[in-house]
Structure formats: C-alpha cells, structure tokens
Coordinates of C-alpha atoms and ligand atoms in Angstrom, one line a residue:
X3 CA 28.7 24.6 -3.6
X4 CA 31.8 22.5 -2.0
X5 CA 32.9 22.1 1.2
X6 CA 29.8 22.6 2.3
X7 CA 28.6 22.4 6.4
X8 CA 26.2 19.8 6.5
X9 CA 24.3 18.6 9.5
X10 CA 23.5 14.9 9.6
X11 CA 20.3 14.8 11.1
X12 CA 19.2 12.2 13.5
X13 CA 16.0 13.4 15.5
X14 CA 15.7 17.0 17.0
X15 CA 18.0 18.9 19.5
X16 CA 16.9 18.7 23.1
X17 CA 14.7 21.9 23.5
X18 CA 14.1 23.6 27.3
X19 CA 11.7 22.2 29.3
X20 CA 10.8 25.3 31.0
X21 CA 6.9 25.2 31.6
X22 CA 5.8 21.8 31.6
X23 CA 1.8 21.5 32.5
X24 CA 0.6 19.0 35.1
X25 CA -2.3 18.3 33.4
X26 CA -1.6 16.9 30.1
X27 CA -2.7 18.6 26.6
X28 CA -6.0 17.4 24.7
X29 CA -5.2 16.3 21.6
X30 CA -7.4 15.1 18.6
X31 CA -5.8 13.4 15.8
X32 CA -8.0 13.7 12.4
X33 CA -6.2 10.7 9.7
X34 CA -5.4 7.4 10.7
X35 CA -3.6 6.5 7.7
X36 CA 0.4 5.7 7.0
X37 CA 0.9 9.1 9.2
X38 CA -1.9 9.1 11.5
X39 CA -1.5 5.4 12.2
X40 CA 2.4 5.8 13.2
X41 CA 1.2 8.7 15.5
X42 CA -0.7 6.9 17.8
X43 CA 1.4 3.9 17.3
X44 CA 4.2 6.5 18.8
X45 CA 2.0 7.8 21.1
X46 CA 0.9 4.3 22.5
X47 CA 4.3 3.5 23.4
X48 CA 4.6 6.1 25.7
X49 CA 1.7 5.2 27.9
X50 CA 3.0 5.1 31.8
X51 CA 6.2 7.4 30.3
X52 CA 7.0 11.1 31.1
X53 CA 6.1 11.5 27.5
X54 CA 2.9 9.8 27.6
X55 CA 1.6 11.8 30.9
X56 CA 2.2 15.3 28.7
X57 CA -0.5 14.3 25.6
X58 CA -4.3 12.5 26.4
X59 CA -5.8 11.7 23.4
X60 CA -9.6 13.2 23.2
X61 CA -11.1 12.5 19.8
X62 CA -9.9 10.2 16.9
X63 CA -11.4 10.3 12.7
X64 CA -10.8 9.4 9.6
X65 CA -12.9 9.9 6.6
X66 CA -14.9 7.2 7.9
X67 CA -15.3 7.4 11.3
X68 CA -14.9 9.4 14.3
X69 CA -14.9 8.3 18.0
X70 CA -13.9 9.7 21.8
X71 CA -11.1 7.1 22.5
X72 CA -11.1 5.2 25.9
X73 CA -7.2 5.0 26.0
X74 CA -4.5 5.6 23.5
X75 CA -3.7 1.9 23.0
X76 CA -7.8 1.2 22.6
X77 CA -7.6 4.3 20.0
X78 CA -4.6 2.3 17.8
X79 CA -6.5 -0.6 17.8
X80 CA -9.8 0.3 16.5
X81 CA -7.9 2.7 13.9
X82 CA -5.9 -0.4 12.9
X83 CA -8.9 -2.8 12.5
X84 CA -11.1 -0.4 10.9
X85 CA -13.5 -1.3 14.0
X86 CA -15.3 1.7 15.6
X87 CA -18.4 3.0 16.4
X88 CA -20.5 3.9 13.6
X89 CA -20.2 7.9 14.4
X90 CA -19.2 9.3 11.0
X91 CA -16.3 11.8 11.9
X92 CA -17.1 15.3 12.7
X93 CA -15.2 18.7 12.5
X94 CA -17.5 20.4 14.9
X95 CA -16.8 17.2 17.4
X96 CA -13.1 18.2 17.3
X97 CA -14.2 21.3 19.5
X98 CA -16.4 20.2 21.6
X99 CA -14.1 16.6 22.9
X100 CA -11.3 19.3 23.5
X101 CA -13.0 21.6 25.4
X102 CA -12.6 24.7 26.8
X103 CA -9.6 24.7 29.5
X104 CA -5.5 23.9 29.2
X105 CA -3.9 23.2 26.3
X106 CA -5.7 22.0 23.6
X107 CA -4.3 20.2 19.8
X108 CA -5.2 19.4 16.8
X109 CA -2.9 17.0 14.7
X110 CA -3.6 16.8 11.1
X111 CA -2.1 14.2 9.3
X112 CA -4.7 14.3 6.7
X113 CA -4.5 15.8 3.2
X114 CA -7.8 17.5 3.3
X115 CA -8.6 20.5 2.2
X116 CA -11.9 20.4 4.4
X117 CA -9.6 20.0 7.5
X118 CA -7.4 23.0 6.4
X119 CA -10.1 25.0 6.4
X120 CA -10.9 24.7 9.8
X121 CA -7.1 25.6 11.1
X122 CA -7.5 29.6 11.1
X123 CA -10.9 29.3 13.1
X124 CA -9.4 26.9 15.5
X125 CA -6.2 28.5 16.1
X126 CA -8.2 32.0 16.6
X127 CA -10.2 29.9 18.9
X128 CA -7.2 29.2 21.2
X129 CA -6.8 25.8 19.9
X130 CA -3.2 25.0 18.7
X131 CA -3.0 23.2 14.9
X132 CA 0.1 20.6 14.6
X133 CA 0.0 19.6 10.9
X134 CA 1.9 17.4 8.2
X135 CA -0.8 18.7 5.3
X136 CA 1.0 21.5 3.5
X137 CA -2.6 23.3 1.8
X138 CA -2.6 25.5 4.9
X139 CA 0.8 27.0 4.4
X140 CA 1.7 25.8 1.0
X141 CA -1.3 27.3 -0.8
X142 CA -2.6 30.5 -1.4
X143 CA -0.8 33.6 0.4
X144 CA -4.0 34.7 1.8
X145 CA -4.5 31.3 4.1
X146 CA -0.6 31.6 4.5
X147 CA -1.5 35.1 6.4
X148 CA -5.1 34.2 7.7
X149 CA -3.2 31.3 9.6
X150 CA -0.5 34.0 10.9
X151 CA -3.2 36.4 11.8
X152 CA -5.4 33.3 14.1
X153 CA -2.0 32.3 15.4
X154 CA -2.2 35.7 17.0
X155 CA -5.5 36.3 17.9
X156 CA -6.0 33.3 19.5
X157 CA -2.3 33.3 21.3
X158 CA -1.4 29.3 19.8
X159 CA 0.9 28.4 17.8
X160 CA 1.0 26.1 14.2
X161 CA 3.6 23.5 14.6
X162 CA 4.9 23.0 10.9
X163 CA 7.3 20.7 11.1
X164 CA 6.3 18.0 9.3
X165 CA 4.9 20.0 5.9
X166 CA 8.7 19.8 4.6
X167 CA 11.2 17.4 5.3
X168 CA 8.9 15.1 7.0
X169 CA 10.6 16.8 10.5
X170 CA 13.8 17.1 9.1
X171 CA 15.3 20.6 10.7
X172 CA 14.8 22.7 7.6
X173 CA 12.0 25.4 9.2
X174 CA 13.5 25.9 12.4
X175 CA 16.6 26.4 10.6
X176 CA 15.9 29.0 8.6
X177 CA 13.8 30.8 11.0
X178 CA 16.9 30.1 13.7
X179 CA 19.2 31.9 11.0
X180 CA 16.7 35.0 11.0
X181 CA 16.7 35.2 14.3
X182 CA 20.3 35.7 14.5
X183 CA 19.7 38.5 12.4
X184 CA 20.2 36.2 9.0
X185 CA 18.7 37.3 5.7
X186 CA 18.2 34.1 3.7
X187 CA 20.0 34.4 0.1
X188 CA 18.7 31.1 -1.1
X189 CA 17.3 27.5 -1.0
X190 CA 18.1 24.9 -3.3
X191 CA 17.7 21.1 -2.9
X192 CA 15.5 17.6 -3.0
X193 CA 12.5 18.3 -1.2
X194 CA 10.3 15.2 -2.1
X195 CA 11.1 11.8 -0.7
X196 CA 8.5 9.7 -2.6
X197 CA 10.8 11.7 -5.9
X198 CA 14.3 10.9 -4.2
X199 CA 13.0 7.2 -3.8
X200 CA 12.5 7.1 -7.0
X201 CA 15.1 8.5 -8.6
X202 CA 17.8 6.5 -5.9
X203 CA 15.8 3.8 -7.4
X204 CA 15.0 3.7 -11.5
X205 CA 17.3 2.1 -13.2
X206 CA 16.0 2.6 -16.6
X207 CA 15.3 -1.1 -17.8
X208 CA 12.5 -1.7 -15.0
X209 CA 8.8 -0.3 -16.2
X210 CA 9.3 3.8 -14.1
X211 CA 5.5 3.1 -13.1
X212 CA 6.3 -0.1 -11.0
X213 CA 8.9 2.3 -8.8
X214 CA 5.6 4.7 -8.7
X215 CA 3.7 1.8 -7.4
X216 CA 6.2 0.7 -4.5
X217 CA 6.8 4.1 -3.5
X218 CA 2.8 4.2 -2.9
X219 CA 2.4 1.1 -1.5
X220 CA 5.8 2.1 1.4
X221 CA 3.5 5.1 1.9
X222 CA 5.9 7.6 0.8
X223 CA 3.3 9.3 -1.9
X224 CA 0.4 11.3 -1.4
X225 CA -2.8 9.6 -1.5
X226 CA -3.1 10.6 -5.2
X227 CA 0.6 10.1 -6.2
X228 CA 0.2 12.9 -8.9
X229 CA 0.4 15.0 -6.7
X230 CA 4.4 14.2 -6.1
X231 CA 5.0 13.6 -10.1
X232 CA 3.1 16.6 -10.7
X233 CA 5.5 18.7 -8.7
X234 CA 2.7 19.6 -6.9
X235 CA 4.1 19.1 -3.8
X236 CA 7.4 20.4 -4.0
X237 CA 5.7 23.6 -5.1
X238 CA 3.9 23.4 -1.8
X239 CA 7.1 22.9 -0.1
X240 CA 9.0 25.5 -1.4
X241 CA 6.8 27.9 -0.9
X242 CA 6.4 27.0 2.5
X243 CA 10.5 27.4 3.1
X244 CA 10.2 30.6 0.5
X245 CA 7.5 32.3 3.4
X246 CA 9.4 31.5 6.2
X247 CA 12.3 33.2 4.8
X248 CA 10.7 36.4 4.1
X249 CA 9.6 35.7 0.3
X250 CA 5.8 36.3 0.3
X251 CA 5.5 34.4 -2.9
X252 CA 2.1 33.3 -4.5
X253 CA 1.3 29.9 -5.6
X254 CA 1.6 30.9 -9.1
X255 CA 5.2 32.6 -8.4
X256 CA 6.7 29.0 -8.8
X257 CA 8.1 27.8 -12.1
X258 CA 6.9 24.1 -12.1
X259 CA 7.7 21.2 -14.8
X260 CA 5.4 18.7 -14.2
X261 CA 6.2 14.7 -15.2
X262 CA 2.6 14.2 -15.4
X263 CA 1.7 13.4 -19.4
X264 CA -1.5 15.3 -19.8
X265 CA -3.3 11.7 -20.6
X266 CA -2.6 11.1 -17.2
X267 CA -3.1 14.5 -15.7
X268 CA -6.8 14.1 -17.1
X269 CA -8.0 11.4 -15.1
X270 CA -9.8 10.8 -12.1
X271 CA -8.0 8.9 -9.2
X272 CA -9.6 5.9 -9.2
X273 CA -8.2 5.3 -12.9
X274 CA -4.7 6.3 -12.1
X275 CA -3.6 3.8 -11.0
X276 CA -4.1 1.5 -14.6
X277 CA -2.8 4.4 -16.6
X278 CA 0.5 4.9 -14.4
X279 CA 2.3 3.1 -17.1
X280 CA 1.9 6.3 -19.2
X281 CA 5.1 7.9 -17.9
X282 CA 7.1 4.9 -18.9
X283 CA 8.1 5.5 -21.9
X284 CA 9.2 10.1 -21.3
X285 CA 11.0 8.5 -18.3
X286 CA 13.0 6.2 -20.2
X287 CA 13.8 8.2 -22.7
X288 CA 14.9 11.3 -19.8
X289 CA 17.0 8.3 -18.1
X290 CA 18.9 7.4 -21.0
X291 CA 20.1 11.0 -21.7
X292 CA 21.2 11.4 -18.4
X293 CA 23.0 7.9 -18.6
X294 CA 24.7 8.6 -21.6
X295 CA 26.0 11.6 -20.0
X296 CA 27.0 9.9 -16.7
X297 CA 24.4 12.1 -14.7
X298 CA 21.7 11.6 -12.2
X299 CA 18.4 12.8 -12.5
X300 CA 16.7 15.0 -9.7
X301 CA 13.6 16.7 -9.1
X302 CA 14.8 20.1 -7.9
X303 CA 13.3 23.3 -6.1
X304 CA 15.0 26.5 -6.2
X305 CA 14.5 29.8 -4.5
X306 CA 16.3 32.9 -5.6
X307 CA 15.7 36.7 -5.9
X308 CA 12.6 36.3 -5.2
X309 CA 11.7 33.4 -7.6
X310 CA 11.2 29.6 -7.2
X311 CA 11.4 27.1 -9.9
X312 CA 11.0 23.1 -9.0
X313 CA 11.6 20.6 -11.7
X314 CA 13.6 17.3 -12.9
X315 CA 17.1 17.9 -13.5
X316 CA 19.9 16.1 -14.6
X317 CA 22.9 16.8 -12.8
X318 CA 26.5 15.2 -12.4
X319 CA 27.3 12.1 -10.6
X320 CA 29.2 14.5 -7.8
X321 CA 27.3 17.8 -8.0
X322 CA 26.3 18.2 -4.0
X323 CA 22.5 17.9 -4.7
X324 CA 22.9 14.5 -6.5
X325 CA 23.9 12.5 -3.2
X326 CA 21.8 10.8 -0.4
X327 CA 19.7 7.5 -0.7
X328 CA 16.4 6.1 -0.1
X329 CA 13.9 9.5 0.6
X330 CA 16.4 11.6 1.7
X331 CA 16.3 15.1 1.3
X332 CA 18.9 16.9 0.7
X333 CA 18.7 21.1 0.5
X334 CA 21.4 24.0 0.8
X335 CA 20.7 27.0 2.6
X336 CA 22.8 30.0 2.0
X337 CA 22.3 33.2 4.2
X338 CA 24.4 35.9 5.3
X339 CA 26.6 33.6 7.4
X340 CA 26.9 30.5 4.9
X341 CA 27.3 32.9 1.9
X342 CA 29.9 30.8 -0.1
X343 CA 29.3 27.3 1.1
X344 CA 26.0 27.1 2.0
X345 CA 24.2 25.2 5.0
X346 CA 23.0 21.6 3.9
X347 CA 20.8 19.6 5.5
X348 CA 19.5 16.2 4.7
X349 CA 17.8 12.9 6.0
X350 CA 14.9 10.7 5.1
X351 CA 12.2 13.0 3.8
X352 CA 8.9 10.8 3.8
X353 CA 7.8 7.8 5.6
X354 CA 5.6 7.2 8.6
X355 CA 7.8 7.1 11.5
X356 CA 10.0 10.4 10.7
X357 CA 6.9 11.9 9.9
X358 CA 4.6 11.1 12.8
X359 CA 8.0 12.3 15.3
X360 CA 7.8 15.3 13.9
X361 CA 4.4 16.0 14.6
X362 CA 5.1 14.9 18.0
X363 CA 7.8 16.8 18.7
X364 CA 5.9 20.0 17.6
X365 CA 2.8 19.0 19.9
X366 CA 5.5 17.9 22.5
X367 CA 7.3 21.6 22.3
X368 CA 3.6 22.9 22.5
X369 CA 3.1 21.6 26.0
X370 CA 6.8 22.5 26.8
X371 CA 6.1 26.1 25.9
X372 CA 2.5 26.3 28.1
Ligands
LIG27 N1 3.4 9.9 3.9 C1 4.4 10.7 4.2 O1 5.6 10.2 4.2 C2 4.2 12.1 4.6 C3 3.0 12.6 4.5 N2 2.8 14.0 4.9 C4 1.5 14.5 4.8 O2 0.7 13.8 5.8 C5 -0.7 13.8 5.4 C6 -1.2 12.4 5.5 O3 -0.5 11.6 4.6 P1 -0.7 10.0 4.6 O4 -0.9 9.5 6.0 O5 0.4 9.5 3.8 O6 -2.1 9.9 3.8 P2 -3.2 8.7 4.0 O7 -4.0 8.8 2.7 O8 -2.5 7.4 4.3 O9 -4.1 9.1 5.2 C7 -4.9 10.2 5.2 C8 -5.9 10.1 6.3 O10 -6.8 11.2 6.4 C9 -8.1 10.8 6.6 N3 -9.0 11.8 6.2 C10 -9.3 12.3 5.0 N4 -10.3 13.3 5.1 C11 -10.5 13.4 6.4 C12 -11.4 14.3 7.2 N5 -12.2 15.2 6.6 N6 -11.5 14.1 8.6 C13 -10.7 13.2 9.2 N7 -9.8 12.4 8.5 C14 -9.8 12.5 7.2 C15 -8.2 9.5 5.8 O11 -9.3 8.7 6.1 C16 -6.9 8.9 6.1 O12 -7.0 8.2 7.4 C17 -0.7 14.4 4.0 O13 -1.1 15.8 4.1 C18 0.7 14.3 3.5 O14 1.1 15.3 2.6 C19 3.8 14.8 5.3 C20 5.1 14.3 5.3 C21 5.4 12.9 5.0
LIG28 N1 4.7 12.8 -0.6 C1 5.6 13.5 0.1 C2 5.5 13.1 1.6 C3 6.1 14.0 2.4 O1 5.8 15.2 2.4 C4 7.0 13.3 -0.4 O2 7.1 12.4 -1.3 O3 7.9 14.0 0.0

C-alpha cells in the first residue's frame, strides 16, 4: 500500500444548491451532550445567517428533559445550564413539535437504543433521521434494511455522516465510487478516534487507564468507554462502511478482539470507571512487545471477500496505517479504479465540533435537496 492517493480532508466539498426551501426545515435535536451541545452551539452561530434561515429548531431533550425552544440561542442555554422546564423528554413529542408540513428532522446525537428505534417509523412517516448513533445502521441487518425500506416509503432520506469518521468523507466516498460504476475490493484502516488518541498517546510508563480517562473526559469515548475498548464500535463502524459497499454482513460476520479483560467486561457502568486500571497491566505488556520491535500499535478494521475482522495490531513505524495524530482516522479504500494503491482518507475522527458539522451538513444537504 505505497504511493497511495490520499485526500487531506478539511470540511466537505461545496454540494449544489439547487432547491433551497423558503421556509426553513423543523428540526428536533434529541442529546445535548459533547455532540448535541456542539450542534446547537453551531447552529446558534448562524442566527441572522443564510445558514441559520434554512434550520428552525422545534423541540429539544435529553434523558432528562424535553422542551419547545423559544430561539436557538435560548435552546443552548438552557441545555448548557441544565435549566429547563420540568417536561421529561418525550419520543411521541418529537412528532407532534414537527408537524405535519415542509421539511421536517430529526438529529440524533444520542446513543440510545430507545431513539433508534423510533428512526424506521419516523422516516416511513416522512420525517428525515440525521444521526451520529451507529445502532441503526451498525447493528443488526434487519434494522439496516427496515431503515432502507422507511427511507422509501416515506420518500426521506438518513443522513449518515457522522456514524463513521465523525463526518470525515468515508460514506460518500464509497457510495461516489459505486456510482461511477466502482465495485469496492476493500477497506482497511483506523476507524476509532477515542482508539487513535490513545494509541498517538500511550507511552508505556504512564498507567494506559489514565489515557482512557482523558480521552473520556475530551469527549472522544462513548458514554460507556467499553464500548470503544471493546471494539464495539469499530464493529459498528465497519459494518456500516461493509453495507454501503454492497457486503450485507451480519453483526456476528465481524472477527472482533476485544481489550476488555473479562473482570472489566462484567461490570456495570457506574463501577467502570474504578476498575479501568484493569487493562494496565495487558497494555503494558502489548506496548512493550511492540517497542522492542520498533512498532506501533493500532486498533484495526478490515473488510475483505466478504469478511471483516477489527482488532489491535502492531504494525511498523512506516506501514501506511500507522500514521496520523490525535483521533485521526486513517482508512484505505481500494476499488476498481484504486486497485493497486488504494484511496486513503484521513482526519480527526471523534470530537464535538467535527462531529456536530457533520450532522449539519447532512441536515443542511437535506434542505438543499427539498
Ligand atoms: N463524541 C464523539 O466524538 C462522537 C460521537 N458520536 C456518536 O454521537 C452520539 C452521542 O455521543 P456523545 O455526545 O459523545 O454522548 P453523550 O453521552 O455526551 O450525550 C448523549 C446525550 O443523549 C441524551 N439521551 C440519552 N437518551 C436519550 C433519550 N431517550 N432521548 C433524548 N436524549 C437522550 C443524553 O441525555 C445526552 O444528552 C453517540 O451515538 C456517539 O456514538 C459519533 C461520532 C463522534
Ligand atoms: N467513540 C467514537 C466516537 C466517534 O464515533 C470513537 O472513538 O471513534
């Protein structure tokens, strides 16, 4: 894999504009944490912009609280200070605040399975989903084709963006490569950023479950961060790239090598956090193998003839999937046209603000698209 062509991405390619609606799309955002807070942080910095005139923000909730916002910069405040009224949030209230006419979205930037299963219904209902939670596409194959089957029903769309590579262009690559008539060979790469982070940063002589703890605390985990050390996640992930190739794989299809000792594994969430220095001592000793050998450890997904495997590897100093820094991602795509050197792609994979743009720009291309 050298020479390859890589894009450097910095934010999305200017899409056309051709159907822009006067009146602005309805939007309810369900998660006001790290994501969810950056979103209407974003949005509230378009107010009195061409931006800002496209998206009017209808119904805001957490797990705690759900509430028809006056204005977007009211709806950042109370989500910031915790201060609302003392409606407890609602999935039927998403419905009803969006109403029936024009363009209507959801955003989900929770991880709930309880909000997943409401995307089918609503997007057979005519209401578009716009999502950064990767259990509706990244799951079972069955929601993976109920979502499909909505989409069309109810003639909306499921902007996807986010579930892998945080925005970075990796789905609308590969489903711009099958459009030009581009059977995808395979997908290798870095698909966590909370795992890049904290393999960029482990150096081996610092306890591994402090790095665990800063990667949670800069909001780069999920909420339960066994789900990243689990490979949990990545599995999500690369079954979400493996579908929109054309690989119906199931859940169970992928190969995964979990860092989670089963001590760990076992617990419940509110005593992980105490027990995270159980992976100090297997990480160590992983590091110091690698060291000795002058390598880097990864956490890698692969998809190939029809199999995925995801997993920590330790690979050479210069091998092309041991670069980047920070959360970057980094993944090679090779297809008909990049058959020898394949397609790379790679930029910050996790992290509020690359995460909440992404959402954006699928809700923004939404509008765009009537
Ligand atoms: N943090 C990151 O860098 C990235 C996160 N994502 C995804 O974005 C989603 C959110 O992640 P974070 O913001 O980091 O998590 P978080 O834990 O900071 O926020 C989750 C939010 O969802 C809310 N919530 C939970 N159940 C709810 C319900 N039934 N109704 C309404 N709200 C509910 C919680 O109250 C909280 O506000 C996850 O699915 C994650 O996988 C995707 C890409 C990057
Ligand atoms: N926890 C995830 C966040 C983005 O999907 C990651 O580490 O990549």
């Amino acid at each position: 894999m050298s020479g390859e062509v890589v894009i450097a991405h910095i934010g999305v390619a200017a899409r056309p504009q051709s159907r822009v609606a006067d009146v602005p799309a309805r939007i309810a955002l369900l998660g006001t944490g790290t994501v969810g807070s950056a979103v209407l942080a974003r949005l509230a910095g378009w107010d009195g912009t061409r931006l800002g005139e496209r998206l009017s923000l209808h119904y805001v909730a957490n797990s705690r609280f759900g509430f028809r916002p006056a204005s977007t910069a009211e709806a950042a405040a109370r989500a910031v200070s915790g201060v609302a009224s003392h409606a407890p949030p609602s999935l039927d209230a998403v419905a009803v605040a969006l109403g029936t006419q024009g363009t209507r979205i959801v955003i989900d930037a929770t991880a709930s399975e309880a909000v997943t299963e409401r995307h089918a219904a609503w997007l057979a209902d005519g209401i578009h989903v716009v999502t950064a939670c990767k259990l509706g596409q990244g799951t079972s194959l069955a929601r993976w084709h109920e979502i499909r089957e909505a989409c069309a029903l109810g003639g909306t769309r499921y902007g996807d963006s986010a579930t892998v590579g945080a925005g970075l262009p990796l789905l609308r690559s590969i489903r711009a490569l099958q459009a030009g008539g581009d059977r995808i060979h395979a997908i290798a790469g870095v698909l966590s950023g909370s795992l890049a982070w904290l393999f960029n940063h482990y150096d081996g002589l610092r306890p591994f479950s402090g790095f665990v703890r800063q990667a949670r605390d800069a909001g780069y985990t999920e909420p339960d961060p066994r789900d990243d050390l689990s490979g949990e996640d990545v599995r999500r992930k690369i079954l979400i790239l493996a579908r929109a190739a054309g690989v119906a794989l199931d859940s169970a299809a992928v190969e995964v090598d979990s860092l989670v000792p089963q001590a760990l594994a076992a617990l419940s969430a509110a005593d992980v956090d105490a027990a995270l220095p159980e992976l100090d001592a297997p990480m160590r000793e992983r590091f110091a193998d690698a060291y000795k050998r002058g390598e880097k450890l990864r956490f890698i997904a692969r998809l190939e003839d029809g199999r995925a495997r995801v997993g920590l590897q330790s690979l050479p100093a210069d091998h092309p999937l041991a670069g980047g820094a920070g959360t970057d991602n980094r993944v090679a795509i090779w297809s008909d046209r990049y058959d020898r050197q394949p397609l790379v792609i790679q930029g910050p994979g996790a992290g509020a603000g690359v995460t909440a743009a992404g959402l954006l720009d699928d809700a923004l291309e939404i509008v765009a698209r009537g």
